[in-house]
mmCIF file of C-alpha atoms in Angstrom:
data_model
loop_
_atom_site.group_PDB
_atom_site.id
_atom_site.type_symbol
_atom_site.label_atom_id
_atom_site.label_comp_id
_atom_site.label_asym_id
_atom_site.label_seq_id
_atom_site.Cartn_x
_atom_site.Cartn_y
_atom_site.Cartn_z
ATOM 1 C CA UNK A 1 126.269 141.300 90.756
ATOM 2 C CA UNK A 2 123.146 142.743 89.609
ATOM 3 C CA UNK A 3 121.669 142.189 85.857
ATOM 4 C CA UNK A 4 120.066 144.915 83.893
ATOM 5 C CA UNK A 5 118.056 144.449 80.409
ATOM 6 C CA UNK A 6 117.536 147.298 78.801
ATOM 7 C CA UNK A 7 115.371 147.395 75.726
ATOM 8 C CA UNK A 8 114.728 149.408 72.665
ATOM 9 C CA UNK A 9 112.954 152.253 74.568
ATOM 10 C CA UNK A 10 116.023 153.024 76.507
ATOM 11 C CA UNK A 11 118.075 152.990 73.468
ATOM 12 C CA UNK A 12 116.097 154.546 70.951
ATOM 13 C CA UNK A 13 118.753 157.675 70.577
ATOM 14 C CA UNK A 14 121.562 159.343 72.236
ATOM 15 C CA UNK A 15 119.631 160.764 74.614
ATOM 16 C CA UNK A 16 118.055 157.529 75.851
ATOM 17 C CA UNK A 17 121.353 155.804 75.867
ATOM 18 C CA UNK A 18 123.275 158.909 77.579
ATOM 19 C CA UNK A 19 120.578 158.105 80.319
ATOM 20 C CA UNK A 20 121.031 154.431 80.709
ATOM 21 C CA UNK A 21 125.571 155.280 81.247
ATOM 22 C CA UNK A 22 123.959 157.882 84.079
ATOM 23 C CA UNK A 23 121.672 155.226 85.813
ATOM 24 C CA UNK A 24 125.076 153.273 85.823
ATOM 25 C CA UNK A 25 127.746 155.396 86.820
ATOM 26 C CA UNK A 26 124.986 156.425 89.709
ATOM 27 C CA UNK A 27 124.421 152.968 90.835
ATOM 28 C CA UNK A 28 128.294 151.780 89.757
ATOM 29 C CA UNK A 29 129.201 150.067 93.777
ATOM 30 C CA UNK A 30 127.696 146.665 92.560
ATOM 31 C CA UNK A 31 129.042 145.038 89.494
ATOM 32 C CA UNK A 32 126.299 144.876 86.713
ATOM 33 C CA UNK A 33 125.837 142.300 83.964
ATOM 34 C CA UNK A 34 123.806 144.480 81.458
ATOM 35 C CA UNK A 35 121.627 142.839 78.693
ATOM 36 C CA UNK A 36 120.924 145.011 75.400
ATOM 37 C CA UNK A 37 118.335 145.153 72.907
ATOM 38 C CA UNK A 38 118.873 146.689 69.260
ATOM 39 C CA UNK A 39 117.881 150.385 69.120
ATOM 40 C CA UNK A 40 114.222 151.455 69.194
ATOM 41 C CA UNK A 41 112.409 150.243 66.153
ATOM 42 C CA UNK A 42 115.786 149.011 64.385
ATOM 43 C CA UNK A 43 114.728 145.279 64.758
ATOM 44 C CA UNK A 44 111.745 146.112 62.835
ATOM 45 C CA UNK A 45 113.478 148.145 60.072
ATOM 46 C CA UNK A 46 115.739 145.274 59.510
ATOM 47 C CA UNK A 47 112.530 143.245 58.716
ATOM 48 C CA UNK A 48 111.021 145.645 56.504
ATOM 49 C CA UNK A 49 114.025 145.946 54.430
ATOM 50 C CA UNK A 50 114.718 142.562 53.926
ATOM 51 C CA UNK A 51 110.952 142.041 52.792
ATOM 52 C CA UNK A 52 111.491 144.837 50.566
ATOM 53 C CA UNK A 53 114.868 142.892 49.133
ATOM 54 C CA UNK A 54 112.758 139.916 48.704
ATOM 55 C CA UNK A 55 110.260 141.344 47.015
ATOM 56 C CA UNK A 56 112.758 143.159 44.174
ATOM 57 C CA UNK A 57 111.761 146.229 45.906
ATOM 58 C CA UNK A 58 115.238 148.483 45.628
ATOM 59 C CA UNK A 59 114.169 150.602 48.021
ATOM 60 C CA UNK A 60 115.673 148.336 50.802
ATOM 61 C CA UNK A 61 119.091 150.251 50.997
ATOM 62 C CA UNK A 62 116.701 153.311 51.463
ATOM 63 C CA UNK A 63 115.795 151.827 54.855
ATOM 64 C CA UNK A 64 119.237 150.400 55.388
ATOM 65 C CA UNK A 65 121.087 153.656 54.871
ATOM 66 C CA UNK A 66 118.430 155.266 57.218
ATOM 67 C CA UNK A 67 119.349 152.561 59.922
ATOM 68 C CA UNK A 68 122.850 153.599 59.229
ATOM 69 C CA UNK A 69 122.257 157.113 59.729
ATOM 70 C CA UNK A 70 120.346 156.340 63.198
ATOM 71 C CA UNK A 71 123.149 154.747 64.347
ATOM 72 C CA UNK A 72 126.246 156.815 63.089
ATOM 73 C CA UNK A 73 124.109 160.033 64.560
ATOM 74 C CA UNK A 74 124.222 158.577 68.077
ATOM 75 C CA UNK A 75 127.499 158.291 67.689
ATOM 76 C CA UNK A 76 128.205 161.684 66.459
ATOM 77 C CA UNK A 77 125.949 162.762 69.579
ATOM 78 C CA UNK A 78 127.362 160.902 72.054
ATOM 79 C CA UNK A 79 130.701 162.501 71.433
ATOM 80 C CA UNK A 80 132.098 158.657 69.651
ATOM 81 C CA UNK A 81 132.935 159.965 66.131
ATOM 82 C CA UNK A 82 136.560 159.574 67.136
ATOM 83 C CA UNK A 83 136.137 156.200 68.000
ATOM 84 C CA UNK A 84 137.635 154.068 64.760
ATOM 85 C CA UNK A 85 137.152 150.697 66.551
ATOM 86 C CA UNK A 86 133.734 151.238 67.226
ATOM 87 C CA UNK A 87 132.617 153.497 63.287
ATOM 88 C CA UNK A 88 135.164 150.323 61.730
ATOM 89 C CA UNK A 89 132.591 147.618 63.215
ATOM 90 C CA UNK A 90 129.393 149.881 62.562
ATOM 91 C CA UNK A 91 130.405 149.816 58.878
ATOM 92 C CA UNK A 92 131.397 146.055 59.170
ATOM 93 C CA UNK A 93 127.839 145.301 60.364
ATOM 94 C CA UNK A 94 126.082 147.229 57.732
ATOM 95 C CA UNK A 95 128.261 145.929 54.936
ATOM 96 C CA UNK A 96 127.022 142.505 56.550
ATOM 97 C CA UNK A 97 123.198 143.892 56.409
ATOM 98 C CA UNK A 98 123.332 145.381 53.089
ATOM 99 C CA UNK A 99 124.776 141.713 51.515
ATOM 100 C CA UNK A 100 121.990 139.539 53.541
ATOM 101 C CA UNK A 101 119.192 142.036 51.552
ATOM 102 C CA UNK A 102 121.449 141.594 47.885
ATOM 103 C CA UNK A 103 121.023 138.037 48.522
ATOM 104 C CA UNK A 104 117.694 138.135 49.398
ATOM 105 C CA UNK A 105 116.750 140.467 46.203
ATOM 106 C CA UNK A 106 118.068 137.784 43.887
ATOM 107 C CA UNK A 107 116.894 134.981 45.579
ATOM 108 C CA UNK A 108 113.415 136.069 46.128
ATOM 109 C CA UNK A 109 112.654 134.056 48.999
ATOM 110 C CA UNK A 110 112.847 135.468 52.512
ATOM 111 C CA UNK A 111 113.356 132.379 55.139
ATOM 112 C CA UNK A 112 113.645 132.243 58.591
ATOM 113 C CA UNK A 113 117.096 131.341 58.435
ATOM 114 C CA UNK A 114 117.857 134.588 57.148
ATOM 115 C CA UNK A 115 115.602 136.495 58.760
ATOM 116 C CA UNK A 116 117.420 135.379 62.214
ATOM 117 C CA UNK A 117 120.542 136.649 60.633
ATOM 118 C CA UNK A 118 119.446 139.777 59.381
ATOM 119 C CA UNK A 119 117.086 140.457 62.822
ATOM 120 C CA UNK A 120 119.769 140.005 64.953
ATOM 121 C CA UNK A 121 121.581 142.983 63.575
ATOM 122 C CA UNK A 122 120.077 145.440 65.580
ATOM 123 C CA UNK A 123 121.280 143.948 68.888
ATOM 124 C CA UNK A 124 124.594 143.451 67.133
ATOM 125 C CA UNK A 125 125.091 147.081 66.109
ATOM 126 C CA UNK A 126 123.566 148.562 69.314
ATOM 127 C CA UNK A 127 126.086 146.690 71.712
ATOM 128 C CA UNK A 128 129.042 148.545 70.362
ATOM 129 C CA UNK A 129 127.594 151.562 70.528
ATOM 130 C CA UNK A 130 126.623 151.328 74.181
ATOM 131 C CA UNK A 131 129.510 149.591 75.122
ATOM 132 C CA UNK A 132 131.501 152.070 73.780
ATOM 133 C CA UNK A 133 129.570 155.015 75.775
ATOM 134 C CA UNK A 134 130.467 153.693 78.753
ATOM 135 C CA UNK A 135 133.754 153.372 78.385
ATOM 136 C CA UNK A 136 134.025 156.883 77.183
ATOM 137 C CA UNK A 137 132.161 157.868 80.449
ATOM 138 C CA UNK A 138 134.466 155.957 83.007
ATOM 139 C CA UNK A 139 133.308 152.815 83.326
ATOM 140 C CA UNK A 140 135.302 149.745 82.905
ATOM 141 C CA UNK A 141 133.509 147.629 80.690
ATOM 142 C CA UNK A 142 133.793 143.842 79.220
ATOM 143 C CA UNK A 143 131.936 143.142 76.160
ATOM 144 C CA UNK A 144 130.535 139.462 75.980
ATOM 145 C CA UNK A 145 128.982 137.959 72.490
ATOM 146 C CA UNK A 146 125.828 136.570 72.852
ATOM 147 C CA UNK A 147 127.308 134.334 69.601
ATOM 148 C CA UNK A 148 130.038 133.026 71.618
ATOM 149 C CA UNK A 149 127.521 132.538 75.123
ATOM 150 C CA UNK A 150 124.125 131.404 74.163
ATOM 151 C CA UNK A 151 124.034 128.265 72.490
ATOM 152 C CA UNK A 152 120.999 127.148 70.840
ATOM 153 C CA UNK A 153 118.746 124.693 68.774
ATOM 154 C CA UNK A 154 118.347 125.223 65.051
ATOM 155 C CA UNK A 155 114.313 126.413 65.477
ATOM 156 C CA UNK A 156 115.007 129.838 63.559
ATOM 157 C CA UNK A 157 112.590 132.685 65.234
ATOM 158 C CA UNK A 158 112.039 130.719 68.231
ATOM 159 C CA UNK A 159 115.438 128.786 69.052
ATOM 160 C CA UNK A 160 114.994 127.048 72.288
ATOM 161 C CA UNK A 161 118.496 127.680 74.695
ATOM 162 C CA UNK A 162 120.735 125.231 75.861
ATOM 163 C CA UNK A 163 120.973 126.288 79.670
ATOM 164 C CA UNK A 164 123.683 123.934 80.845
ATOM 165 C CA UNK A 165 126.287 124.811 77.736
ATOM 166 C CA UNK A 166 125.430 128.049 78.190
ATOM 167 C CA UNK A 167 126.205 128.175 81.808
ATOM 168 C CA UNK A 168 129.232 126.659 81.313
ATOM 169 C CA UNK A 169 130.515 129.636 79.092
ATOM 170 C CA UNK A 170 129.127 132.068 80.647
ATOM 171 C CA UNK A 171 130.939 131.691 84.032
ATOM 172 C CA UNK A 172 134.165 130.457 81.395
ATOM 173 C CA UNK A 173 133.570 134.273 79.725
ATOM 174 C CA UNK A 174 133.142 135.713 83.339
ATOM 175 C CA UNK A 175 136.622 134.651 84.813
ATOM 176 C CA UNK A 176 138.665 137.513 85.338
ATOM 177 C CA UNK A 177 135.438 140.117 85.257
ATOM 178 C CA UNK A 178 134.045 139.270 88.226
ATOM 179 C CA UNK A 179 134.957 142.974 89.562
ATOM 180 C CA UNK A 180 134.315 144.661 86.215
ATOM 181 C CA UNK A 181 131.398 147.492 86.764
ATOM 182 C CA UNK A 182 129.766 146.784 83.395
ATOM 183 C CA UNK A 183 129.640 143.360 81.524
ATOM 184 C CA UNK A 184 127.916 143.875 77.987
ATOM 185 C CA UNK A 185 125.963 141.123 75.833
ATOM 186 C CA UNK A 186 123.208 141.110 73.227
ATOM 187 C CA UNK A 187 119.724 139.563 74.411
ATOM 188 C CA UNK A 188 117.612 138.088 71.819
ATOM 189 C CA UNK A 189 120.268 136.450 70.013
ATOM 190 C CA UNK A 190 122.432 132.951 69.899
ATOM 191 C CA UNK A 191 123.955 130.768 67.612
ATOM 192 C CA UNK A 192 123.114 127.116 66.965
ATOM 193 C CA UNK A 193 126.107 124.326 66.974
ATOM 194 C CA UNK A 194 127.108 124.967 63.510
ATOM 195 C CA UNK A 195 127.758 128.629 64.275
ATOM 196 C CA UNK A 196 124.691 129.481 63.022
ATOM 197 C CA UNK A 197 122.880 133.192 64.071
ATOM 198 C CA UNK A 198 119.432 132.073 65.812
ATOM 199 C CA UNK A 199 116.912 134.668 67.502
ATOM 200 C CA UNK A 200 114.853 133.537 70.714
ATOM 201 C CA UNK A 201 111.637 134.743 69.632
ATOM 202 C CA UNK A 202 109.145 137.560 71.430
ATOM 203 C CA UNK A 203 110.441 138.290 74.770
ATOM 204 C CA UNK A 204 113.872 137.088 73.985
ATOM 205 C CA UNK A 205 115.996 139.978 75.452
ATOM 206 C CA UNK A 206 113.884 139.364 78.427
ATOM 207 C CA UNK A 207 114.477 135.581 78.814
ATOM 208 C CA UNK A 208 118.584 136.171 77.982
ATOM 209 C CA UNK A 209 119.010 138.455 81.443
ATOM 210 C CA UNK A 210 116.712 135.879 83.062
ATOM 211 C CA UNK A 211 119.111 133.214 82.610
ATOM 212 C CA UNK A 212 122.232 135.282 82.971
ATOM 213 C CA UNK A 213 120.648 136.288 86.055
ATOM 214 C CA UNK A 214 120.223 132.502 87.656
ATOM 215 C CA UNK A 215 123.429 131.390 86.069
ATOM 216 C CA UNK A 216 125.647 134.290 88.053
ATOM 217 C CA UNK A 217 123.349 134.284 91.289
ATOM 218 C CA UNK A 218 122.458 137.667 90.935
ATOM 219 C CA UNK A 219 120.932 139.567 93.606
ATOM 220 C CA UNK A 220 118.302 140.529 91.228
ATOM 221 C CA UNK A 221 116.959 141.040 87.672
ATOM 222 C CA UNK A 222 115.693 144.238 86.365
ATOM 223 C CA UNK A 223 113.932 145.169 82.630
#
């Protein structure tokens, strides 16, 4: 198996993300564990709005409903508008988004606890997507969630990972897929023992297909 991060560059539109599905149906032989990152500046966005939110600035959903756009437009590019699964959890996850900012607006108060929730969005909304896509383009595909695989502390913005829980489901989530062409998880993103959404901090896509690399003896990591 070989593991693959790619990051918001590579995903910034249809067009980047049409190229990624190419680079893997052209190198499909060896099985590849593929780490995502949200779309290209969508991490960001997700910030702005919810400072927006917290500041009783209205024009959050602005910036929400232009995320939403991004995102439903690669879809209609891609050829996935038929797709209910994948448009039913794209509204699901912006529903989610758009009640993290109403909270925020009346509370006033933007923590890090919510920021890690409302961050991790992006890499939870661009999964589907390119999951999805290669699907549609002939590749069989398992989708993992980083939720369910990365365990971590409770240090929102810069959770620290437990390795040996998180080896243990990894290779538990793996059984079965060993053969699949294309297994699919978030980077960046974990959840703490309560459940809790927790982001790994600056390089955190990176340091997910590190790990995922060691724990499945991969031949080799590339970003």
């Amino acid at each position: 198996m070989e593991a693959i991060k790619f990051g918001g560059s590579s995903l910034v539109d249809a067009s980047a993300m049409e190229r990624v599905a190419q680079v893997l149906i052209a190198r499909r032989k060896v099985p590849k564990f593929v780490v995502l990152s949200a779309m290209g500046g969508a991490t960001d966005e997700l910030i702005r709005a919810g400072n927006l939110a917290s500041q009783g600035d209205e024009s959050w959903l602005d910036a929400v409903n232009g995320l939403k756009r991004r995102h439903l437009q690669a879809c209609q590019d891609l050829g996935l508008q038929g797709d209910d699964a994948l448009l039913r959890e794209l509204e699901t996850g912006f529903a989610h988004v758009s009640s993290l900012c109403e909270g925020l607006a009346l509370l006033r108060e933007f923590s890090v606890h919510t920021e890690d929730a409302l961050s991790s969005m992006g890499e939870r909304l661009s999964v589907p997507i390119v999951t999805a896509l290669f699907r549609a383009r002939g590749l069989t595909t398992h989708r993992l969630s980083a939720l369910e695989v990365v365990l971590t502390s409770s240090d929102f913005g810069a959770a620290v990972v437990d390795r040996q829980v998180m080896r243990e489901r990894l290779h538990e989530a793996m059984k079965g897929h060993e053969e699949t062409e294309v297994i699919t998880m978030e980077g960046f993103v974990g959840a703490d023992e309560l459940g809790e959404v927790t982001t790994l901090g600056r390089g955190g896509s990176d340091l997910t297909a590190s790990l995922v690399a060691n724990m499945l003896g991969a031949t080799h990591m590339e970003k």
